[in-house]
Coordinates of N, CA and C in Angstrom, one line a residue:
M304 N 58.7 9.8 7.0 CA 58.6 8.3 7.3 C 58.9 7.3 6.2
Q305 N 59.9 7.1 6.2 CA 60.1 6.0 5.0 C 59.7 4.6 4.9
G306 N 59.8 4.2 6.1 CA 59.4 2.7 6.0 C 58.0 2.3 6.1
A307 N 57.4 3.1 6.7 CA 55.7 3.0 7.0 C 54.7 2.9 5.7
P308 N 54.1 1.9 5.6 CA 53.3 1.7 4.4 C 52.3 2.7 4.5
Q309 N 51.8 3.0 3.1 CA 50.8 4.3 3.0 C 49.4 3.4 2.6
A310 N 48.6 3.7 3.1 CA 47.0 3.2 2.6 C 46.6 4.1 1.3
P311 N 46.1 3.3 0.6 CA 45.6 3.8 -0.6 C 44.8 5.1 -0.5
A312 N 44.7 6.0 -1.5 CA 44.0 7.1 -1.4 C 42.4 6.8 -1.4
H313 N 41.9 5.6 -1.8 CA 40.7 5.3 -2.1 C 40.4 3.9 -1.8
E314 N 40.3 3.8 -0.5 CA 40.3 2.4 0.2 C 38.9 2.0 0.6
E315 N 38.5 1.0 0.1 CA 36.8 0.6 0.4 C 36.8 -0.4 1.6
V316 N 36.0 0.2 2.5 CA 35.9 0.2 3.9 C 34.5 -1.4 3.8
R317 N 34.8 -2.2 4.1 CA 33.7 -3.1 4.2 C 33.2 -3.8 5.6
A318 N 32.2 -3.7 6.1 CA 31.8 -4.3 7.2 C 32.2 -5.7 7.2
P319 N 32.7 -6.3 8.5 CA 32.6 -7.6 8.8 C 31.5 -8.5 8.3
A320 N 31.8 -9.5 7.7 CA 30.6 -10.5 7.4 C 29.7 -10.9 8.5
D321 N 30.1 -10.8 9.8 CA 29.2 -10.9 10.9 C 28.8 -10.0 11.3
A322 N 28.8 -8.5 11.1 CA 28.4 -7.1 11.5 C 26.6 -7.4 11.0
P323 N 26.0 -6.7 12.1 CA 24.7 -6.8 12.2 C 24.2 -5.7 10.9
V324 N 23.0 -6.4 10.1 CA 22.8 -5.4 8.8 C 21.6 -4.3 9.7
P325 N 22.0 -3.1 9.2 CA 21.0 -2.0 10.1 C 19.4 -2.3 9.5
A326 N 18.6 -2.1 10.5 CA 17.0 -1.8 10.0 C 16.7 -0.8 9.1
P327 N 15.9 -1.1 8.1 CA 15.6 -0.1 7.5 C 15.1 1.4 8.3
R328 N 14.6 1.4 9.3 CA 14.1 2.6 10.3 C 15.5 3.2 10.5
D329 N 16.7 2.5 10.9 CA 18.0 3.2 10.9 C 18.9 3.7 10.0
V330 N 18.2 3.6 8.8 CA 18.9 4.1 7.6 C 18.1 5.3 7.1
P331 N 18.8 6.4 6.9 CA 18.1 7.7 6.4 C 17.2 7.6 5.5
V332 N 16.2 7.9 5.4 CA 15.0 7.6 4.3 C 15.6 7.6 2.7
L333 N 16.2 8.8 2.4 CA 16.7 8.8 0.9 C 17.9 7.9 0.8
E334 N 18.2 7.4 1.9 CA 19.2 6.0 1.4 C 18.8 4.7 1.5
R335 N 17.5 4.7 1.9 CA 16.8 3.2 2.1 C 16.4 2.9 0.6
A336 N 16.3 1.7 0.5 CA 15.6 1.1 -0.8 C 14.4 1.3 -1.1
V337 N 13.9 1.6 -2.5 CA 12.4 1.8 -2.8 C 11.5 0.8 -1.9
R338 N 12.2 -0.7 -2.1 CA 10.9 -1.7 -1.6 C 10.8 -1.3 -0.2
D339 N 11.8 -0.6 0.7 CA 11.4 -0.5 2.0 C 10.5 0.6 2.4
V340 N 10.1 1.2 1.3 CA 9.1 2.7 1.5 C 7.8 2.2 0.4
M341 N 7.8 1.6 -0.6 CA 6.8 1.8 -1.4 C 5.7 1.0 -1.2
R342 N 4.4 1.1 -1.5 CA 3.1 0.5 -1.4 C 3.2 -0.5 -1.7
T343 N 2.4 -2.1 -1.3 CA 2.6 -3.2 -2.2 C 0.9 -3.4 -2.1
S344 N 0.2 -2.5 -1.5 CA -1.4 -2.9 -1.2 C -2.0 -2.1 -2.5
L345 N -1.9 -2.6 -3.6 CA -2.1 -2.1 -5.0 C -3.6 -2.5 -5.7
V346 N -4.2 -1.8 -6.3 CA -5.4 -2.2 -7.3 C -4.7 -1.9 -8.7
T347 N -4.7 -3.0 -9.6 CA -4.4 -2.7 -11.1 C -5.4 -3.0 -11.9
V348 N -5.0 -2.5 -13.4 CA -6.0 -2.8 -14.2 C -5.4 -3.4 -15.6
A349 N -5.9 -4.3 -16.1 CA -5.4 -4.9 -17.3 C -5.2 -3.9 -18.4
A350 N -4.2 -4.0 -19.3 CA -4.3 -2.9 -20.3 C -6.0 -3.2 -21.4
G351 N -6.0 -4.2 -21.2 CA -7.2 -4.6 -22.3 C -8.6 -4.3 -21.6
E352 N -8.6 -4.0 -20.3 CA -9.7 -3.5 -19.7 C -10.3 -2.2 -20.1
T353 N -11.5 -2.0 -20.1 CA -12.4 -0.7 -20.4 C -12.0 0.3 -19.5
V354 N -11.9 1.9 -19.9 CA -11.9 2.9 -19.2 C -13.0 3.0 -18.1
L355 N -14.3 2.4 -18.4 CA -15.2 2.2 -17.2 C -14.8 1.4 -16.1
A356 N -14.2 0.2 -16.4 CA -13.6 -0.6 -15.5 C -12.6 0.1 -14.6
A357 N -11.6 0.7 -15.2 CA -10.6 1.4 -14.7 C -11.3 2.5 -13.7
W358 N -12.2 3.3 -14.1 CA -12.8 4.2 -13.5 C -13.5 3.6 -12.0
E359 N -14.2 2.2 -12.2 CA -14.8 1.7 -11.2 C -14.0 1.2 -10.1
L360 N -12.7 0.8 -10.7 CA -11.6 0.4 -9.7 C -11.1 1.4 -8.9
L361 N -10.8 2.6 -9.4 CA -10.5 3.8 -8.8 C -11.6 4.2 -7.8
E362 N -12.7 4.2 -8.1 CA -13.9 4.8 -7.2 C -14.0 3.7 -5.9
R363 N -14.2 2.5 -6.2 CA -14.1 1.6 -5.3 C -13.2 1.4 -4.2
S364 N -11.8 1.4 -4.8 CA -10.7 1.3 -3.9 C -10.5 2.7 -3.5
G365 N -10.6 3.9 -3.6 CA -10.5 5.3 -3.2 C -8.9 5.3 -3.5
A366 N -8.2 4.6 -4.3 CA -7.1 5.3 -4.7 C -6.7 6.1 -5.9
R367 N -5.7 6.7 -5.6 CA -5.2 7.9 -6.7 C -4.7 7.7 -7.8
H368 N -3.8 6.5 -8.0 CA -3.2 5.9 -9.2 C -3.7 4.6 -9.3
L369 N -3.5 4.5 -10.8 CA -4.0 2.9 -11.1 C -3.1 2.6 -12.1
P370 N -2.2 1.5 -11.6 CA -1.0 0.8 -12.6 C -1.7 -0.1 -13.7
V371 N -1.2 0.2 -15.0 CA -2.0 -0.4 -16.3 C -0.8 -1.7 -16.5
V372 N -1.4 -2.7 -16.4 CA -0.4 -4.1 -16.4 C -0.8 -4.8 -17.7
L373 N 0.3 -5.2 -18.6 CA 0.1 -6.2 -19.6 C 0.1 -7.4 -19.2
P374 N -0.2 -8.3 -19.8 CA -0.4 -9.6 -19.7 C 0.8 -10.2 -19.0
D375 N 2.1 -10.1 -19.4 CA 3.3 -10.8 -18.9 C 3.5 -10.1 -17.5
G376 N 2.7 -9.1 -16.8 CA 3.0 -8.6 -15.5 C 3.7 -7.2 -15.5
R377 N 4.5 -6.8 -16.7 CA 5.1 -5.6 -16.7 C 4.0 -4.5 -17.0
C378 N 4.6 -3.3 -16.4 CA 3.8 -2.3 -16.2 C 3.8 -1.2 -17.7
A379 N 2.6 -1.1 -18.1 CA 2.2 -0.3 -19.2 C 2.6 1.0 -19.0
G380 N 1.8 1.6 -17.8 CA 1.8 2.8 -17.5 C 1.2 3.1 -16.3
L381 N 0.9 4.3 -15.9 CA 0.2 4.7 -14.7 C -0.9 5.5 -15.1
L382 N -2.2 5.3 -14.7 CA -3.3 6.5 -14.8 C -3.3 7.2 -13.4
D383 N -3.9 8.4 -13.6 CA -4.0 9.2 -12.5 C -5.5 9.4 -12.3
R384 N -6.2 9.1 -11.2 CA -7.5 9.5 -10.8 C -8.1 10.8 -11.8
A385 N -7.6 11.9 -11.7 CA -8.2 12.9 -12.4 C -8.1 12.7 -14.0
E386 N -7.2 12.3 -14.5 CA -7.5 11.9 -15.9 C -8.3 10.9 -16.4
V387 N -8.4 9.9 -15.4 CA -9.5 9.1 -15.9 C -10.8 9.8 -16.0
A388 N -10.8 10.6 -14.6 CA -12.1 11.3 -14.5 C -12.7 12.1 -15.6
V389 N -11.6 12.7 -16.2 CA -11.9 13.9 -17.5 C -12.1 12.9 -18.6
V390 N -11.6 12.0 -18.7 CA -12.2 11.1 -19.9 C -13.4 10.5 -19.7
C391 N -13.8 10.3 -18.9 CA -15.2 9.6 -18.2 C -16.4 10.8 -18.4
A392 N -16.0 11.9 -18.7 CA -17.1 12.7 -19.0 C -17.8 12.5 -20.3
A393 N -17.1 11.7 -21.1 CA -17.7 11.2 -22.2 C -18.9 10.2 -22.2
P394 N -19.8 10.2 -23.4 CA -20.9 9.6 -22.9 C -20.2 8.0 -22.7
A395 N -21.2 7.0 -21.8 CA -20.6 5.8 -21.4 C -20.8 4.9 -22.6
V396 N -21.5 5.4 -23.5 CA -21.4 4.2 -25.0 C -19.8 4.3 -25.5
S397 N -19.4 5.3 -25.8 CA -17.9 5.6 -26.1 C -16.9 5.0 -25.1
L398 N -17.1 5.1 -24.0 CA -16.7 4.6 -22.9 C -16.1 3.1 -23.0
S399 N -17.3 2.6 -23.4 CA -17.1 0.9 -23.5 C -16.3 0.4 -24.6
R400 N -15.9 1.6 -25.5 CA -14.9 1.1 -26.6 C -13.8 1.5 -26.6
R401 N -13.4 2.1 -25.1 CA -12.1 2.8 -25.0 C -11.3 1.8 -23.6
Y402 N -10.0 1.6 -24.2 CA -9.4 0.9 -23.3 C -8.5 1.5 -22.2
A403 N -8.0 1.0 -21.1 CA -7.0 1.5 -20.2 C -5.6 1.7 -21.1
R404 N -5.4 0.8 -22.1 CA -4.0 1.0 -23.0 C -4.0 2.3 -23.6
D405 N -5.4 2.6 -24.1 CA -5.6 3.8 -24.9 C -5.2 5.2 -24.4
L406 N -5.4 5.1 -22.9 CA -5.1 6.4 -22.1 C -3.4 6.5 -22.2
L407 N -2.9 5.9 -22.5 CA -1.5 5.8 -22.5 C -0.5 5.9 -23.4
R408 N -1.2 6.1 -24.4 CA -0.7 6.3 -26.0 C 0.3 7.4 -26.1
C409 N 1.3 7.4 -26.6 CA 2.4 8.6 -26.8 C 3.2 8.8 -25.3
R410 N 3.0 7.9 -24.5 CA 3.6 8.5 -23.1 C 4.6 7.4 -22.8
R411 N 5.6 7.7 -22.1 CA 6.8 7.0 -22.1 C 6.3 6.2 -20.4
C412 N 6.4 4.9 -20.0 CA 6.2 4.9 -18.6 C 7.6 4.6 -17.8
V413 N 7.6 5.6 -17.1 CA 8.9 5.7 -16.1 C 8.7 4.9 -15.2
V414 N 9.9 4.1 -14.8 CA 9.6 3.3 -13.5 C 10.9 3.1 -12.9
V415 N 10.7 3.0 -11.4 CA 12.3 2.7 -10.8 C 12.3 1.2 -10.5
H416 N 13.5 0.8 -10.2 CA 13.8 -0.9 -9.6 C 13.7 -0.8 -7.9
H417 N 13.1 -1.7 -7.5 CA 12.7 -2.0 -6.1 C 14.0 -1.6 -5.4
G418 N 15.1 -2.1 -5.8 CA 16.3 -2.1 -5.2 C 17.1 -0.5 -5.3
D419 N 16.5 0.5 -6.0 CA 16.9 1.8 -6.1 C 16.9 2.4 -4.8
A420 N 17.7 3.5 -4.6 CA 17.4 4.5 -3.4 C 16.3 5.1 -3.5
V421 N 16.0 5.2 -2.5 CA 14.4 6.4 -2.3 C 15.1 7.8 -2.9
G422 N 16.3 8.3 -2.5 CA 17.0 9.7 -3.2 C 16.8 9.4 -4.8
R423 N 17.0 8.5 -5.4 CA 17.1 8.2 -6.7 C 15.7 8.4 -7.4
A424 N 14.8 7.7 -6.7 CA 13.4 7.5 -7.0 C 12.8 9.0 -7.1
V425 N 13.1 9.7 -5.9 CA 12.6 11.1 -5.7 C 13.1 12.2 -6.8
A426 N 14.5 11.8 -7.1 CA 14.8 12.6 -8.3 C 14.3 12.2 -9.5
V427 N 13.8 10.8 -9.8 CA 13.2 10.7 -10.9 C 11.9 11.3 -11.2
M428 N 11.1 11.1 -9.8 CA 9.9 12.1 -9.9 C 9.8 13.4 -10.2
D429 N 11.1 13.9 -9.6 CA 11.5 15.3 -10.0 C 11.5 15.8 -11.3
A430 N 12.3 14.9 -12.0 CA 12.7 15.3 -13.2 C 11.4 15.0 -14.0
N431 N 10.7 14.2 -14.1 CA 9.6 13.9 -14.9 C 8.2 14.6 -14.3
G432 N 8.1 15.4 -13.3 CA 7.1 16.0 -12.9 C 5.8 15.2 -12.6
C433 N 6.3 14.3 -11.6 CA 5.1 13.0 -11.3 C 5.0 13.1 -9.9
D434 N 4.2 12.5 -9.4 CA 4.0 12.5 -7.7 C 4.0 10.8 -7.6
A435 N 4.1 9.9 -8.5 CA 4.0 8.5 -8.5 C 4.7 7.9 -9.4
L436 N 5.3 6.7 -9.0 CA 6.1 6.0 -10.0 C 5.8 4.3 -9.8
P437 N 5.8 3.4 -11.0 CA 5.3 2.2 -10.6 C 6.6 1.6 -10.4
V438 N 7.0 0.5 -9.4 CA 8.1 0.0 -8.9 C 8.3 -1.2 -9.6
V439 N 9.4 -1.7 -10.3 CA 9.4 -3.1 -10.9 C 10.6 -4.0 -10.1
G440 N 10.3 -5.3 -10.4 CA 11.0 -6.2 -9.5 C 12.4 -6.4 -10.5
D441 N 13.0 -7.5 -10.1 CA 14.1 -8.1 -11.1 C 13.7 -8.5 -12.4
G442 N 12.6 -9.0 -12.6 CA 11.8 -9.6 -13.6 C 11.3 -8.7 -14.8
G443 N 11.4 -7.4 -14.1 CA 10.7 -6.3 -14.9 C 9.1 -6.1 -14.7
T444 N 8.5 -7.1 -13.7 CA 7.4 -7.0 -13.5 C 6.8 -6.3 -12.3
L445 N 5.7 -5.8 -12.2 CA 5.2 -4.6 -11.4 C 5.4 -5.5 -9.9
A446 N 6.1 -4.4 -9.1 CA 6.3 -4.9 -7.7 C 5.6 -4.1 -6.7
G447 N 5.3 -2.7 -6.9 CA 4.7 -1.9 -6.1 C 4.7 -0.7 -6.9
L448 N 4.1 0.3 -6.1 CA 3.9 1.8 -6.4 C 4.6 2.9 -5.2
F449 N 5.5 3.7 -5.8 CA 6.2 4.4 -5.1 C 5.6 5.9 -5.1
T450 N 5.0 6.6 -4.3 CA 4.4 7.8 -4.5 C 5.0 8.9 -3.2
A451 N 4.8 10.1 -3.6 CA 5.2 11.3 -2.8 C 4.8 11.1 -1.4
A452 N 3.6 10.3 -0.9 CA 3.1 10.4 0.1 C 3.6 9.2 0.9
D453 N 4.2 8.3 0.3 CA 5.2 7.3 0.7 C 6.2 7.8 1.1
V454 N 7.0 8.9 0.8 CA 8.0 9.5 1.4 C 7.9 10.4 2.6
V455 N 6.7 11.1 2.5 CA 6.2 11.8 3.6 C 6.0 11.0 4.8
A456 N 5.4 9.5 4.5 CA 5.1 8.7 5.4 C 6.4 8.2 6.4
A457 N 7.4 7.9 5.3 CA 8.6 7.4 5.8 C 9.3 8.4 6.5
L458 N 9.4 9.6 6.2 CA 9.8 10.6 7.0 C 9.4 10.8 8.1
A459 N 7.8 10.8 8.5 CA 7.1 10.9 9.7 C 7.2 9.5 10.5
G460 N 8.1 8.8 9.8 CA 8.1 7.2 10.7 C 6.9 6.3 10.7
R461 N 6.3 6.4 9.7 CA 5.0 5.6 9.4 C 5.2 4.6 8.2
G462 N 4.7 3.4 8.0 CA 4.6 2.6 6.7 C 3.8 3.3 5.6
A463 N 3.9 2.8 4.5 CA 3.0 3.0 3.5 C 1.5 2.9 3.8
E464 N 0.8 3.7 2.9 CA -0.5 3.5 3.2 C -1.2 2.2 2.3
V465 N -2.0 1.6 3.4 CA -2.7 0.0 2.6 C -4.1 0.6 2.4
L466 N -4.5 0.2 1.2 CA -6.1 0.6 0.7 C -7.2 -0.1 1.6
P467 N -8.3 0.4 2.0 CA -9.2 -0.3 2.6 C -9.4 -1.5 2.1
G468 N -9.9 -2.4 2.8 CA -10.4 -3.4 2.2 C -9.5 -4.3 1.3
L469 N -8.1 -4.0 1.3 CA -7.2 -4.7 0.5 C -6.2 -5.4 1.6
G470 N -5.8 -4.7 2.7 CA -4.8 -5.3 3.8 C -3.4 -5.3 2.8
E471 N -2.6 -5.7 3.8 CA -1.1 -5.8 2.9 C -1.0 -7.0 2.2
R472 N -0.7 -6.8 1.0 CA -0.5 -7.9 0.1 C 0.8 -8.0 -0.8
P473 N 1.1 -9.0 -1.1 CA 2.5 -9.2 -1.5 C 2.3 -8.5 -3.1
P474 N 3.4 -8.1 -3.8 CA 3.4 -7.8 -5.0 C 2.8 -8.5 -5.9
Y475 N 2.0 -8.1 -7.0 CA 1.3 -8.9 -7.9 C 2.1 -9.1 -9.1
P476 N 2.3 -10.5 -9.4 CA 3.0 -10.7 -10.6 C 2.0 -10.6 -12.1
Y477 N 1.0 -10.3 -11.8 CA -0.1 -10.5 -13.1 C -1.0 -9.5 -12.7
P478 N -1.9 -9.0 -13.6 CA -2.8 -8.2 -13.5 C -3.8 -8.7 -12.6
V479 N -4.5 -7.7 -11.5 CA -5.5 -8.0 -10.7 C -6.4 -7.1 -10.8
T480 N -7.8 -7.5 -10.7 CA -9.1 -6.6 -10.8 C -9.9 -7.4 -9.7
P481 N -9.5 -7.1 -8.2 CA -10.2 -7.7 -6.9 C -11.8 -7.2 -7.3
G482 N -12.3 -8.1 -6.5 CA -13.8 -7.9 -6.0 C -13.8 -7.0 -5.1
L483 N -13.8 -5.8 -5.1 CA -13.8 -4.6 -4.2 C -15.4 -4.3 -3.8
P484 N -15.4 -4.4 -2.6 CA -17.1 -3.6 -2.1 C -17.1 -2.3 -2.6
P485 N -18.6 -1.8 -2.8 CA -18.5 -0.6 -3.1 C -18.1 0.3 -2.1
R486 N -17.7 1.5 -2.6 CA -17.0 2.4 -1.5 C -18.2 3.4 -0.8
R487 N -18.2 3.3 0.3 CA -19.0 3.9 1.1 C -18.3 5.2 1.6
D488 N -19.1 6.4 1.3 CA -18.3 7.6 1.7 C -19.5 8.5 1.7
D489 N -20.2 8.7 3.1 CA -21.3 9.6 3.3 C -21.1 11.1 2.9
D490 N -20.0 11.5 2.8 CA -19.5 12.8 2.3 C -19.8 13.2 0.9
R491 N -19.9 12.5 0.2 CA -19.8 12.7 -1.3 C -20.5 11.7 -2.1
M492 N -21.0 12.3 -3.2 CA -21.9 11.2 -4.1 C -20.9 10.7 -5.1
S493 N -21.1 9.7 -5.5 CA -20.0 8.9 -6.4 C -21.0 8.8 -7.7
P494 N -20.2 9.6 -8.9 CA -20.9 9.4 -10.2 C -21.2 8.2 -10.6
V495 N -20.7 7.2 -10.0 CA -20.6 6.1 -10.9 C -21.9 5.1 -10.1
P496 N -23.1 4.8 -10.8 CA -24.0 4.0 -10.0 C -23.9 2.8 -9.5

């Protein structure tokens, strides 16, 4: 067929400008943006706060991960409840002289952008052997937290977990140490008086 125009081998197909944008739930989980799956209900600790303050925030909030935030809103790293608990086995006097940033020394802060696909974030978590990643916005400041539990919740059709007493909050552009009420858990004793 000699006179028929041939389509290019790699033609980009675009949706019309007036086409409806698919809702996040209509898009497969691994193709969604991290911002649609991550949690924004966060408790963070300033890098200059003591390890005792970090432990208290973890205990009162019931959170498993605690982002450490620099004064300009960038994330310095992520503390896990277990690693803070191990450090808190030291005498309280020495803990008042150790800071959240000290627990992050010699560690790279692996982050994902809130516009990245969930599949990419999962690959980053797998490559780094972690179950949570800080999420940054366009300015590089902390926008939320992406965890393996968020992926499972999205696959089950639920939203991200909201910490008790915090509610749904917008992303924090600066360190936040909220006045959380004491955690009430009748089934266990808290080591923090």
